[in-house]
Coordinates of C-alpha atoms in Angstrom, one line a residue:
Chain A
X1 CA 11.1 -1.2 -15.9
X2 CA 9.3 -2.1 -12.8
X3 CA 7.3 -4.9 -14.2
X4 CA 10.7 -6.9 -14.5
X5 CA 11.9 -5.7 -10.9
X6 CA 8.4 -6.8 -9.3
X7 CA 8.5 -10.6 -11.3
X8 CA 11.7 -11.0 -9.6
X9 CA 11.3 -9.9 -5.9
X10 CA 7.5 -11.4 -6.0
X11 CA 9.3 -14.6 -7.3
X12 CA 11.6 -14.6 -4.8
X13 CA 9.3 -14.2 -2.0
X14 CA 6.8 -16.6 -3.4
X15 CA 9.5 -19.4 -4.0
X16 CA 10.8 -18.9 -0.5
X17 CA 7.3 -19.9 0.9
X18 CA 7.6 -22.9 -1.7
X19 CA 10.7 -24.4 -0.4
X20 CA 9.1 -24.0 3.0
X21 CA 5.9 -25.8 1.8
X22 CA 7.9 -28.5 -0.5
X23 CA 10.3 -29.1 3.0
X24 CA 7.6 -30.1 4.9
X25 CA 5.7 -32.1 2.3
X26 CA 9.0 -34.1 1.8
X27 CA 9.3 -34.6 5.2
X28 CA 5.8 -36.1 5.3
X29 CA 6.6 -38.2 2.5
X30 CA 9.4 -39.7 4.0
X31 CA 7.8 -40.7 7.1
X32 CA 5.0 -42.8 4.6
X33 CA 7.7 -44.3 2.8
X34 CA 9.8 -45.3 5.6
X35 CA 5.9 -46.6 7.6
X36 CA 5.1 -48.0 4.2
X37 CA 8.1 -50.1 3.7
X38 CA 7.4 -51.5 7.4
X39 CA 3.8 -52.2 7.2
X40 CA 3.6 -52.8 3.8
X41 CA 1.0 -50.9 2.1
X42 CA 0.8 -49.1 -1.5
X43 CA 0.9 -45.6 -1.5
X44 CA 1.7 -42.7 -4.3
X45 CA 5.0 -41.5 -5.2
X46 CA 6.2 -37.8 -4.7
X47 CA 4.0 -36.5 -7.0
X48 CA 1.0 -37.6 -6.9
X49 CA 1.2 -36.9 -2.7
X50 CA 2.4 -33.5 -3.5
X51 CA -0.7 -32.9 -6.0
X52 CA -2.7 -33.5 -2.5
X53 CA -2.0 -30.0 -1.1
X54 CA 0.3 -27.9 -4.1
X55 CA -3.2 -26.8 -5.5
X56 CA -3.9 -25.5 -2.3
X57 CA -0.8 -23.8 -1.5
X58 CA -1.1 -21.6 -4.7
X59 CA -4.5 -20.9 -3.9
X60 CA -3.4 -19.5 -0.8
X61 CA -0.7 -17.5 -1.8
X62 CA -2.4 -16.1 -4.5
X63 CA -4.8 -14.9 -2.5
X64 CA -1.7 -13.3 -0.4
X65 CA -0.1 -11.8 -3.5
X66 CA -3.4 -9.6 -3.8
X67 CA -3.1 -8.3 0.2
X68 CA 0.3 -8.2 0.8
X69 CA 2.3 -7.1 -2.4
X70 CA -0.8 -4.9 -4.2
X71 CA -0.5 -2.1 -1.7
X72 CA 3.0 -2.6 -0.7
X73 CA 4.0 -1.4 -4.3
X74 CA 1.6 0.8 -5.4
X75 CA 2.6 2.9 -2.0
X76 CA 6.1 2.3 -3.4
X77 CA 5.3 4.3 -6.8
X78 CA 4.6 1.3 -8.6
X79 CA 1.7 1.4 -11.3
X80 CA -0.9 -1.5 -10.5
X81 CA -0.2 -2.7 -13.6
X82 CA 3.5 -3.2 -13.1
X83 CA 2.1 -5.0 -10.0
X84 CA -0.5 -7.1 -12.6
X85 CA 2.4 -8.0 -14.7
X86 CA 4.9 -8.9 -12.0
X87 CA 2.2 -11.2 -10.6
X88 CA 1.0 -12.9 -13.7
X89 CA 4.8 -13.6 -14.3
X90 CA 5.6 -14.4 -10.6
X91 CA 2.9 -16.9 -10.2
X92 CA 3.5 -19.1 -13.2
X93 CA 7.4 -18.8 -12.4
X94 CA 5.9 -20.5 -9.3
X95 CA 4.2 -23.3 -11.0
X96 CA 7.2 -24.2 -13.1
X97 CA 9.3 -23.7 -10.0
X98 CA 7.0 -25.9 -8.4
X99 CA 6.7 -28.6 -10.9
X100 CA 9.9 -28.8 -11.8
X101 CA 11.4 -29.5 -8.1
X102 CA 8.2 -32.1 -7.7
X103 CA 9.2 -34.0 -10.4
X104 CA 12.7 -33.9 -9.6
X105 CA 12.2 -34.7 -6.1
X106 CA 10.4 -38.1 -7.0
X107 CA 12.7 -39.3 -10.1
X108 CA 15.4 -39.2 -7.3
X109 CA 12.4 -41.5 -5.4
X110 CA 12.4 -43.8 -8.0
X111 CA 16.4 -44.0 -7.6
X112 CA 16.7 -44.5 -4.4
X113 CA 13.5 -47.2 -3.9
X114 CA 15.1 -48.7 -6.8
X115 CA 18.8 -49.2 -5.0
X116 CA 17.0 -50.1 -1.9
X117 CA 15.7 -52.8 -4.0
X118 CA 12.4 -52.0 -1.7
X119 CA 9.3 -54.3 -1.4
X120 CA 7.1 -50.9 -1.8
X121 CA 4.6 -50.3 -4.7
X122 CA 4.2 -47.1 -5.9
X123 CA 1.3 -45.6 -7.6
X124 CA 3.0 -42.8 -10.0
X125 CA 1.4 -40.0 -10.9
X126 CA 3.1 -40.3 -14.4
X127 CA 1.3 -43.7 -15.1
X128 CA -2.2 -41.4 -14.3
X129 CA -1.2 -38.5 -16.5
X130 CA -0.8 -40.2 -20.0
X131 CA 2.6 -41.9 -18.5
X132 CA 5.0 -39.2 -20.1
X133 CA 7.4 -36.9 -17.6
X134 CA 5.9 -34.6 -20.2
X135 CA 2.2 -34.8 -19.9
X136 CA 2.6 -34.5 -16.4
X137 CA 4.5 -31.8 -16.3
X138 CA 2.5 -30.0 -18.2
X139 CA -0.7 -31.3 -16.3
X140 CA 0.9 -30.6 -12.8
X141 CA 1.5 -27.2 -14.0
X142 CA -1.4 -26.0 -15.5
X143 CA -3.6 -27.1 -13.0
X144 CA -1.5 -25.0 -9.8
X145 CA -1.2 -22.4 -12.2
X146 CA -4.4 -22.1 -12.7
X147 CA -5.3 -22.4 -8.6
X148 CA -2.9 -19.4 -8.1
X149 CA -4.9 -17.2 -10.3
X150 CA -8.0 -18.2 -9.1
X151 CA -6.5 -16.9 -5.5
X152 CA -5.7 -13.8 -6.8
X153 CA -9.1 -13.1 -8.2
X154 CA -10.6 -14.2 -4.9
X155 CA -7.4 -11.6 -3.1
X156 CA -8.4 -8.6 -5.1
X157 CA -12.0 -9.4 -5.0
X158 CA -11.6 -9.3 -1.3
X159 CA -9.6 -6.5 -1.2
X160 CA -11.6 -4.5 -3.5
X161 CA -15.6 -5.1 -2.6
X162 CA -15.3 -6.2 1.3
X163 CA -16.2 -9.2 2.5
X164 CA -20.0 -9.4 1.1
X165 CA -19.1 -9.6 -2.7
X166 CA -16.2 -11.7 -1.7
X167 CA -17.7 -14.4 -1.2
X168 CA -19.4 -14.3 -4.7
X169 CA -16.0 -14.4 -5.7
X170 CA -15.3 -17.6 -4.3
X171 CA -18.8 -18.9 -6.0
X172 CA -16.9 -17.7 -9.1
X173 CA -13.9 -19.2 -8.4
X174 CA -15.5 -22.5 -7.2
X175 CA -16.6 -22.7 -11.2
X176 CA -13.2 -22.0 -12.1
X177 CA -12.3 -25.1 -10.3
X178 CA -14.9 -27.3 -11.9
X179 CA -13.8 -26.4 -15.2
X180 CA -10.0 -26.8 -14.2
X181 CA -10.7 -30.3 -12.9
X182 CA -13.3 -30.8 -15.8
X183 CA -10.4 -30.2 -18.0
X184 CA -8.1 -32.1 -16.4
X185 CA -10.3 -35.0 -15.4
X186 CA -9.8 -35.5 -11.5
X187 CA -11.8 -36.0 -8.8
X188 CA -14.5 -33.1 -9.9
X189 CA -15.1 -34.5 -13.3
X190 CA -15.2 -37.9 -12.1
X191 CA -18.1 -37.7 -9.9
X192 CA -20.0 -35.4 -12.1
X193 CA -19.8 -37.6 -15.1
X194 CA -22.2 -40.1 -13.3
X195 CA -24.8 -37.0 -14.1
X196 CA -23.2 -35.2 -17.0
X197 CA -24.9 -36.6 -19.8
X198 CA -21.8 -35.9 -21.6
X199 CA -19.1 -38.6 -22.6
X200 CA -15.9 -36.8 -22.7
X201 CA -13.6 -38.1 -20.2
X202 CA -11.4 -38.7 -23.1
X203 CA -10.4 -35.3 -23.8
X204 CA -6.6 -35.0 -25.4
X205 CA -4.2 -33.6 -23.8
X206 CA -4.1 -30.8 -26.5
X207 CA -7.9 -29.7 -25.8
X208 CA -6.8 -29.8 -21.9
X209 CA -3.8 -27.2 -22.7
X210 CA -6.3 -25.3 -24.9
X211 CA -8.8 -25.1 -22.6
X212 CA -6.2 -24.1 -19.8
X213 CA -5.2 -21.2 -21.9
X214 CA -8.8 -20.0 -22.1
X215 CA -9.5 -20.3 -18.0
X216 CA -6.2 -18.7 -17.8
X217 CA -6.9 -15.7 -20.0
X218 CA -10.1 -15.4 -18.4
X219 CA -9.0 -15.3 -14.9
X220 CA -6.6 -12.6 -15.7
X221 CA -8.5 -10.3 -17.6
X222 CA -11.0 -10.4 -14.7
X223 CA -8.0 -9.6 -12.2
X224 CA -6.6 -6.7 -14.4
X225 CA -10.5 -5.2 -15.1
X226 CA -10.7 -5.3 -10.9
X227 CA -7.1 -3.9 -10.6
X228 CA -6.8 -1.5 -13.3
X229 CA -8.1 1.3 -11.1
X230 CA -8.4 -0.3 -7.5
X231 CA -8.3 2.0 -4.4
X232 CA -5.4 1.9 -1.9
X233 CA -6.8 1.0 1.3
X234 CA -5.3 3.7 3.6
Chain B
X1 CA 11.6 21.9 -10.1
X2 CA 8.1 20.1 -9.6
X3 CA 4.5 21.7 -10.2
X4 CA 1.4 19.8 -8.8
X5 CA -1.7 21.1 -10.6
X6 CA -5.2 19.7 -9.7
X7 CA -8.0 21.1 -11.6
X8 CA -12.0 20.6 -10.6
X9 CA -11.4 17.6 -8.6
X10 CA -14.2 15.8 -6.8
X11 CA -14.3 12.7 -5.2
X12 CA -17.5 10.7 -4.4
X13 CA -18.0 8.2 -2.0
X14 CA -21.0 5.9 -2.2
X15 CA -23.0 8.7 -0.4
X16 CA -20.9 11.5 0.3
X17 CA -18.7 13.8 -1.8
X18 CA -15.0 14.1 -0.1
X19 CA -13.8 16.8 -2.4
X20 CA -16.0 18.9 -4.3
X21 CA -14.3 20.8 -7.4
X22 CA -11.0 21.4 -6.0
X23 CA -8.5 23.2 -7.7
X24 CA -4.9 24.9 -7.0
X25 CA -1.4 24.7 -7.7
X26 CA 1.3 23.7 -5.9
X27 CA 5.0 24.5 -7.1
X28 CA 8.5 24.6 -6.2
X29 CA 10.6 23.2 -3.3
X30 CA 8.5 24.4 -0.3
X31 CA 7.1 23.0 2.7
X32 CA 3.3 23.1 2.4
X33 CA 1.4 22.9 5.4
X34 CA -2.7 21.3 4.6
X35 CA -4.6 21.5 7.5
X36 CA -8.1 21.2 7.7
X37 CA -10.6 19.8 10.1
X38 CA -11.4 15.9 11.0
X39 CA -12.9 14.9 7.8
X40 CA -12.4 17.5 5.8
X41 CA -10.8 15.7 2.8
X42 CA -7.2 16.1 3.8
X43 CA -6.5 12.0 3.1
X44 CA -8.6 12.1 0.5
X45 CA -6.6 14.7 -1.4
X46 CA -3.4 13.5 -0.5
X47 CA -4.3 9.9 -1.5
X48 CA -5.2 11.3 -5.3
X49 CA -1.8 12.9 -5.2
X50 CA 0.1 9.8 -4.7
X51 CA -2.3 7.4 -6.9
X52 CA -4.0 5.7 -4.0
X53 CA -7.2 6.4 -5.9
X54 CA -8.4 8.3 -8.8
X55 CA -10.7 11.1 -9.0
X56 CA -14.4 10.6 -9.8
X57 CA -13.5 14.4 -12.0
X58 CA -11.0 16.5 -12.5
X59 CA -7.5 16.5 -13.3
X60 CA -4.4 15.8 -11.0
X61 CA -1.3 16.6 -12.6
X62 CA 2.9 17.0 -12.2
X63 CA 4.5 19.1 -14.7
X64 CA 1.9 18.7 -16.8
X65 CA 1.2 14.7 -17.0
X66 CA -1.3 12.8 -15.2
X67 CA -0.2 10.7 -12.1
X68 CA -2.6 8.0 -12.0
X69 CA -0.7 4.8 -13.4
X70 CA 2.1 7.3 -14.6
X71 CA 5.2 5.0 -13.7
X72 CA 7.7 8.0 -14.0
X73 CA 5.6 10.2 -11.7
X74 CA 4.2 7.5 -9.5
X75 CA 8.0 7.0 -8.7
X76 CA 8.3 10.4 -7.6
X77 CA 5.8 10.6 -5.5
X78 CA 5.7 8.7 -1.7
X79 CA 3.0 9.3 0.9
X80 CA 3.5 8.5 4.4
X81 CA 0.4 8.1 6.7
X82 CA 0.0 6.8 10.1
X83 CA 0.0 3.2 9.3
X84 CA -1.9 0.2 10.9
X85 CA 1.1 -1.9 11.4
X86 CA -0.3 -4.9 13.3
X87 CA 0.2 -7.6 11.0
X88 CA 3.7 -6.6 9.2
X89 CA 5.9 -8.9 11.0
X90 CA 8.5 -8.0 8.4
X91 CA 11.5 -6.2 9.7
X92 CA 12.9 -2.2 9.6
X93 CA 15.6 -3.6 6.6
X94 CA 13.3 -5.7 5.0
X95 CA 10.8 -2.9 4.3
X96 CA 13.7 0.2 3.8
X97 CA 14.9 -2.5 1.3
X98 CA 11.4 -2.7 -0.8
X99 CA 12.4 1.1 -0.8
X100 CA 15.8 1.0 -1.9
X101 CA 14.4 -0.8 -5.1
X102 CA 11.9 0.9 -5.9
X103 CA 12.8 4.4 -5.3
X104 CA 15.6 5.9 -7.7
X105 CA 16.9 8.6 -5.1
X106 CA 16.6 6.4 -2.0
X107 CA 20.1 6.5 0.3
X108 CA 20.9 4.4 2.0
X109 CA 23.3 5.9 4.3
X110 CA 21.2 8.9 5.0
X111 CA 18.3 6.1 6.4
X112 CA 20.5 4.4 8.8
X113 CA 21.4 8.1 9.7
X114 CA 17.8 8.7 10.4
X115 CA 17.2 4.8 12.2
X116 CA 20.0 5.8 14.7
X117 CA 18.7 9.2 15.0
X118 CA 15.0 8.3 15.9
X119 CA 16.7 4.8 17.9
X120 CA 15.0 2.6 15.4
X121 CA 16.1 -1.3 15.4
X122 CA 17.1 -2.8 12.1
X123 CA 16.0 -6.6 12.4
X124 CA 12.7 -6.2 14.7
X125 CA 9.3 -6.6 12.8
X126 CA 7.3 -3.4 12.5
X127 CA 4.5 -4.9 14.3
X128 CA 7.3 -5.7 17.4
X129 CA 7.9 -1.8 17.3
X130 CA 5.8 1.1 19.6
X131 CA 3.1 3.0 17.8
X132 CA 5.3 5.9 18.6
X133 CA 8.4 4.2 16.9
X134 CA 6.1 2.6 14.1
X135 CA 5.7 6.6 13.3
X136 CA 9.6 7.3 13.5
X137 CA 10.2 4.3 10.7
X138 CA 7.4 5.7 8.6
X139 CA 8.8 9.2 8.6
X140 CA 12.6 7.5 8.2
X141 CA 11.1 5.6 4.9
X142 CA 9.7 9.6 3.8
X143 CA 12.7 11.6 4.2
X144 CA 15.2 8.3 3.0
X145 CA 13.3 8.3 -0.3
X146 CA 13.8 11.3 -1.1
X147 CA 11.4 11.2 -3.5
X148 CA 10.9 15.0 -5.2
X149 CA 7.7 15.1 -3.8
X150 CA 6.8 13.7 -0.2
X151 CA 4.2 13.7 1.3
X152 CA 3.0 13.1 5.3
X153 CA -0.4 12.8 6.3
X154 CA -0.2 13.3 10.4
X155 CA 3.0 10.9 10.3
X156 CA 3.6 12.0 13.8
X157 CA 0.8 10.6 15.5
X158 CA 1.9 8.3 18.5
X159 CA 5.3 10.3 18.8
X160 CA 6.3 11.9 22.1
X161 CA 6.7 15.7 22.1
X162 CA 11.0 15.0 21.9
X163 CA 10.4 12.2 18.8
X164 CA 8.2 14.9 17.1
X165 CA 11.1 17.5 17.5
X166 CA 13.4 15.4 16.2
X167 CA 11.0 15.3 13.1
X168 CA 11.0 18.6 12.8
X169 CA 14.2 19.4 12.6
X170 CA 15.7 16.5 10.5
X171 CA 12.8 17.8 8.1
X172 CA 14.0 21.2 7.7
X173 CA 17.6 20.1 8.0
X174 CA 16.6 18.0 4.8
X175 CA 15.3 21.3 3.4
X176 CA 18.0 22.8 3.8
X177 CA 20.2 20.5 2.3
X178 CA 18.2 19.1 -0.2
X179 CA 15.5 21.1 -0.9
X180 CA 12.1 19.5 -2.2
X181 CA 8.5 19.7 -1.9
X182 CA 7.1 18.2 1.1
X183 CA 3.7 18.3 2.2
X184 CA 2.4 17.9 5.5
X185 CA -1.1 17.5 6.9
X186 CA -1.9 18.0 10.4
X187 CA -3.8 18.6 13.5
X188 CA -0.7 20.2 15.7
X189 CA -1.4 23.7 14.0
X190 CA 0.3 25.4 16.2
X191 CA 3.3 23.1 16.8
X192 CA 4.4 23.4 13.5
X193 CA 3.6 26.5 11.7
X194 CA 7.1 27.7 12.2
X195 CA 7.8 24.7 9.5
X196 CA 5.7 25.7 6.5
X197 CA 6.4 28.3 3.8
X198 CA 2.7 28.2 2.4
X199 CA -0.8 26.9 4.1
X200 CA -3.6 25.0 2.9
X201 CA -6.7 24.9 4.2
X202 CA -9.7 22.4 3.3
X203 CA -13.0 22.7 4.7
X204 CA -15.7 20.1 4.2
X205 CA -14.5 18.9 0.6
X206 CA -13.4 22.7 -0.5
X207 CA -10.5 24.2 -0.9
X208 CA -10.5 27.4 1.5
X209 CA -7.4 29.1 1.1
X210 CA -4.0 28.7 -0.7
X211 CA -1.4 31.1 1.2
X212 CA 2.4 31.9 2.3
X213 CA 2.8 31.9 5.4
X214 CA 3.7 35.6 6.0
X215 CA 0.5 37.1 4.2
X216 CA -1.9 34.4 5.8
X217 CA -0.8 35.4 9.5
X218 CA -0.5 38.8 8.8
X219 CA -4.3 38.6 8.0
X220 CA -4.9 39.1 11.5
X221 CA -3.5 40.4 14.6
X222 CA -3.5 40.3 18.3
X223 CA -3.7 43.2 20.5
X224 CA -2.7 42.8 24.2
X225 CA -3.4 45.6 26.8
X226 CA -5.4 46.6 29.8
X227 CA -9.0 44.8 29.3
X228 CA -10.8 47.7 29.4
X229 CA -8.8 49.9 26.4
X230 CA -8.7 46.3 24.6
X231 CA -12.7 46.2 24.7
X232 CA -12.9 49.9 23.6
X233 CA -10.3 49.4 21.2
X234 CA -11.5 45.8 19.4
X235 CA -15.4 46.9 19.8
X236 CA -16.4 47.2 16.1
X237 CA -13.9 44.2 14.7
X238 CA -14.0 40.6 14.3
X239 CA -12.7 39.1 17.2
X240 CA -11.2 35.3 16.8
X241 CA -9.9 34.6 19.9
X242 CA -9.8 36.1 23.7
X243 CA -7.6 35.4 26.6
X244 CA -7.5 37.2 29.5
X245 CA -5.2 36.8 32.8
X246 CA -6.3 39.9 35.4
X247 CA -6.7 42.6 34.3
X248 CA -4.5 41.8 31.1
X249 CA -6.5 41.0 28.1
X250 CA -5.3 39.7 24.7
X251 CA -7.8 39.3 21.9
X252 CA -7.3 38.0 18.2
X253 CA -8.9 40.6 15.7
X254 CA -9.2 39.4 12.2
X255 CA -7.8 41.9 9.7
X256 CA -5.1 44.3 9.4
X257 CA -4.8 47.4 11.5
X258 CA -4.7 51.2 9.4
X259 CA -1.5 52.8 10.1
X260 CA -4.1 55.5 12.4
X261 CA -5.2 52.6 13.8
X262 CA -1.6 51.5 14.8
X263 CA -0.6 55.0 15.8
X264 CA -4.0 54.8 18.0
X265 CA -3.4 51.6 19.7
X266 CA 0.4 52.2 20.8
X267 CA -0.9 55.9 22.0
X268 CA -3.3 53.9 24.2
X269 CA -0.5 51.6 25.8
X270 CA -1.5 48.2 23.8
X271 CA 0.8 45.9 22.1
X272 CA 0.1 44.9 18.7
X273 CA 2.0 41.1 17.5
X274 CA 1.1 38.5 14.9
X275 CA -1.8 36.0 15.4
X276 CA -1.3 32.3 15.6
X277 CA -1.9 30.3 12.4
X278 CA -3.8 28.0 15.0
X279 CA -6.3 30.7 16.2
X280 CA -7.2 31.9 12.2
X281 CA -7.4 28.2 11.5
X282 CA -10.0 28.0 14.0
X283 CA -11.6 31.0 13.0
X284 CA -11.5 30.4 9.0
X285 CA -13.1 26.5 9.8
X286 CA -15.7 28.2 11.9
X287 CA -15.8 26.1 15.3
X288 CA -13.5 24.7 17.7
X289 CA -10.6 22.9 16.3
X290 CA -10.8 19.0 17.5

């Protein structure tokens, strides 16, 4: 079955760029901790830094997956939905890849700042997210989840229409990320509550996952409907 | 044994029809030659063949199923075209590996055969690689997949006259050894007629003619002599083509020659040979060939 073949190569390649990405965000991190524990100033632990730029990164490479592996396995004899499956697959394998080495990553901050005994204060993204390891790995994951898809559906939107009716596609996916930071309550939904006359910043945690589930399935169908019988560019 | 059967196939573009009602069958392990002139649907039709894009109408089919989305024909079928290679900075193993995965009959050994054959490096990017050597890999990728029914689309643009010899004869040395069906499109008519068993020709969207070899050439003939017998002699036929060096004159007649007729020329001192595949092309297409 080439759907599993494609999950596993597109995983492979995907997570490769992640290490890449989570090396270099470390590194960053570093240098703030080490500057922070000199000058003395608060600043967010691993995760909450990371939060900064992983939406971004999935964005990007969703928007990747749709020009670099689409053609590359159709040309292969691969059906495009063998390709849709081994990217639905590949990018959420991405997220939980993703998540799972961020929170890693900063418990073993926590360690270490603890045996330092440092002098450093440090804003956790936990404490933000309803102050389980569980709530925010399940927000972390759903949000960059949801930013890879809504890459993909500006990839194949690109790839499919040209560059005109791309950029609807962005409009599109710029209400995707409203709804995803509505959902999720960051920065989006925060400023727009001074003008929503809606009170509902105190969404559970259970309508968030709900609602996820609904963007999710939304977003794909729209990239399977655009893929199902897209033209090879030659 | 595979059989490629299209059947009324048309293809619109936003304002312009590619292929209009095409139908023929294809079958058995021969080399099929599809020529036709710039813009006459050749990519098009090849690109339905391997599921690059569906037909607007009509029916492509392999031993009866339909390729589009059709994972067990899909894998069977690979197109090679002449690639814009500028951005893949991934390397010769890299991609050849993407092959290995995904095509069941890929070899391996018979690709670094081909790589050392056509002097291809292993670890440079494609995009590090000469257009002519970009060609070479793509027609590597073809022949390594082995793929029961490959197809190249003027894979040899960019190649030097030696590369393209090289080409043709690891293709029919492939032929020989493991036969399959392989169809190639081109403009080098007469460079490689000597490879194909049976011609195609597409003209503005249509399918013209569906031939072997042997018949189509012997549809016409060339008649070399002194220019004044070869003007009495050719006077009330249809000439395609006309060369003449002195007082030496060959011309292209198309049609066959009555067995009077034959008797006739040779009593008159002219030679009578085979016409070119390139010069009935020309003729069939109605223009000079670009």
């Amino acid at each position: 079955m080439n759907a599993k073949k494609v999950t596993i190569d597109m995983l492979y390649e995907q997570m490769k760029w992640a290490f890449i990405f989570l090396s270099v965000i470390l590194l960053i991190q570093i240098s703030f901790t080490v500057i922070s524990l000199l000058k003395e100033f608060s600043r967010g632990d691993f995760l909450l830094f990371s939060y900064n730029s992983t939406p971004i990164f999935m964005l990007i490479i969703g928007i990747i997956s749709a020009y670099s592996f689409l053609p590359t396995y159709v040309k292969q004899g691969v059906t495009r939905k063998d390709y849709f499956l081994g990217g639905t697959l590949s990018g959420a394998g991405v997220a939980v890849g993703l998540t799972v080495s961020s929170i890693l990553i900063t418990l073993i901050e926590h360690e270490v700042i603890g045996l330092l005994n440092a002098e450093t204060q440090l804003d956790t993204w936990t404490n933000q997210m309803g102050g389980t390891w569980l709530s925010a790995f399940v927000f972390y994951c759903f949000s960059i989840i949801i930013f890879y898809y809504i890459g993909w559906l500006i990839g194949v939107g690109y790839y499919r229409y040209g560059w005109v009716v791309g950029f609807g596609f962005i409009a599109v996916a710029i209400v995707f990320m409203m709804v995803t930071d509505f959902l999720w309550e960051s920065e989006v939904w925060k400023n727009s509550s001074d003008w929503l006359p809606l009170e509902l910043s105190h969404i559970s945690v259970m309508l968030s996952v709900v609602g996820s589930l609904i963007v999710i399935t939304v977003l794909l169908i729209l990239i399977r409907t655009i893929t199902r019988r897209i033209r090879i560019k030659m | 044994m595979y059989k490629i059967e299209a059947k009324e196939v048309s293809v619109n573009y936003k304002d312009f029809q590619a292929l209009k009602n095409v139908s023929f069958s294809l079958e058995g392990n021969k080399i099929y030659g599809l020529i036709g002139r710039n813009g006459a649907g050749k990519t098009t039709f090849l690109s339905l063949l391997a599921a690059f894009q569906e037909a607007s109408a009509g029916q492509i089919q392999v031993n009866g199923e339909d390729v589009f989305e059709n994972p067990e024909m899909m894998e069977k079928i690979a197109l090679l075209y002449d690639v814009d290679y500028k951005d893949e900075t991934e390397k010769v193993k890299n991609m050849l590996e993407v092959a290995k995965r995904y095509r069941p009959n890929y070899d391996d050994e018979y690709a670094m055969y081909l790589l050392e054959r056509f002097k291809l490096p292993l670890d440079k990017p494609i995009n590090k690689l000469s257009k002519g050597m970009q060609s070479a890999f793509n027609v590597v990728m073809g022949l390594a997949c082995r793929t029961p029914i490959t197809i190249f689309d003027e894979v040899y643009l960019g190649m030097d006259a030696p590369t393209r010899e090289i080409f043709y004869k690891e293709l029919l040395e492939e032929q020989t050894n493991r036969p399959r069906m392989f169809i190639l499109s081109t403009h080098l008519v007469s460079e490689m007629d000597h490879l194909f068993d049976e011609i195609v020709i597409i003209d503005q969207g249509e399918m013209l003619l569906h031939e072997d070899y042997e018949s189509l050439v012997s549809k016409g003939v060339s008649i070399t002599g002194d220019a004044d017998v070869v003007d009495q002699f050719t006077q009330d036929k249809e000439i395609l083509n006309e060369q003449r060096l002195g007082q030496t004159k060959a011309v292209m007649v198309y049609g066959t020659l009555g067995n009077d007729e034959l008797e006739k020329a040779r009593d008159n001192g002219l030679d009578v040979g085979p016409v070119s595949l390139q010069d009935l092309f020309i003729h069939l297409t109605d223009g000079e060939e670009s």
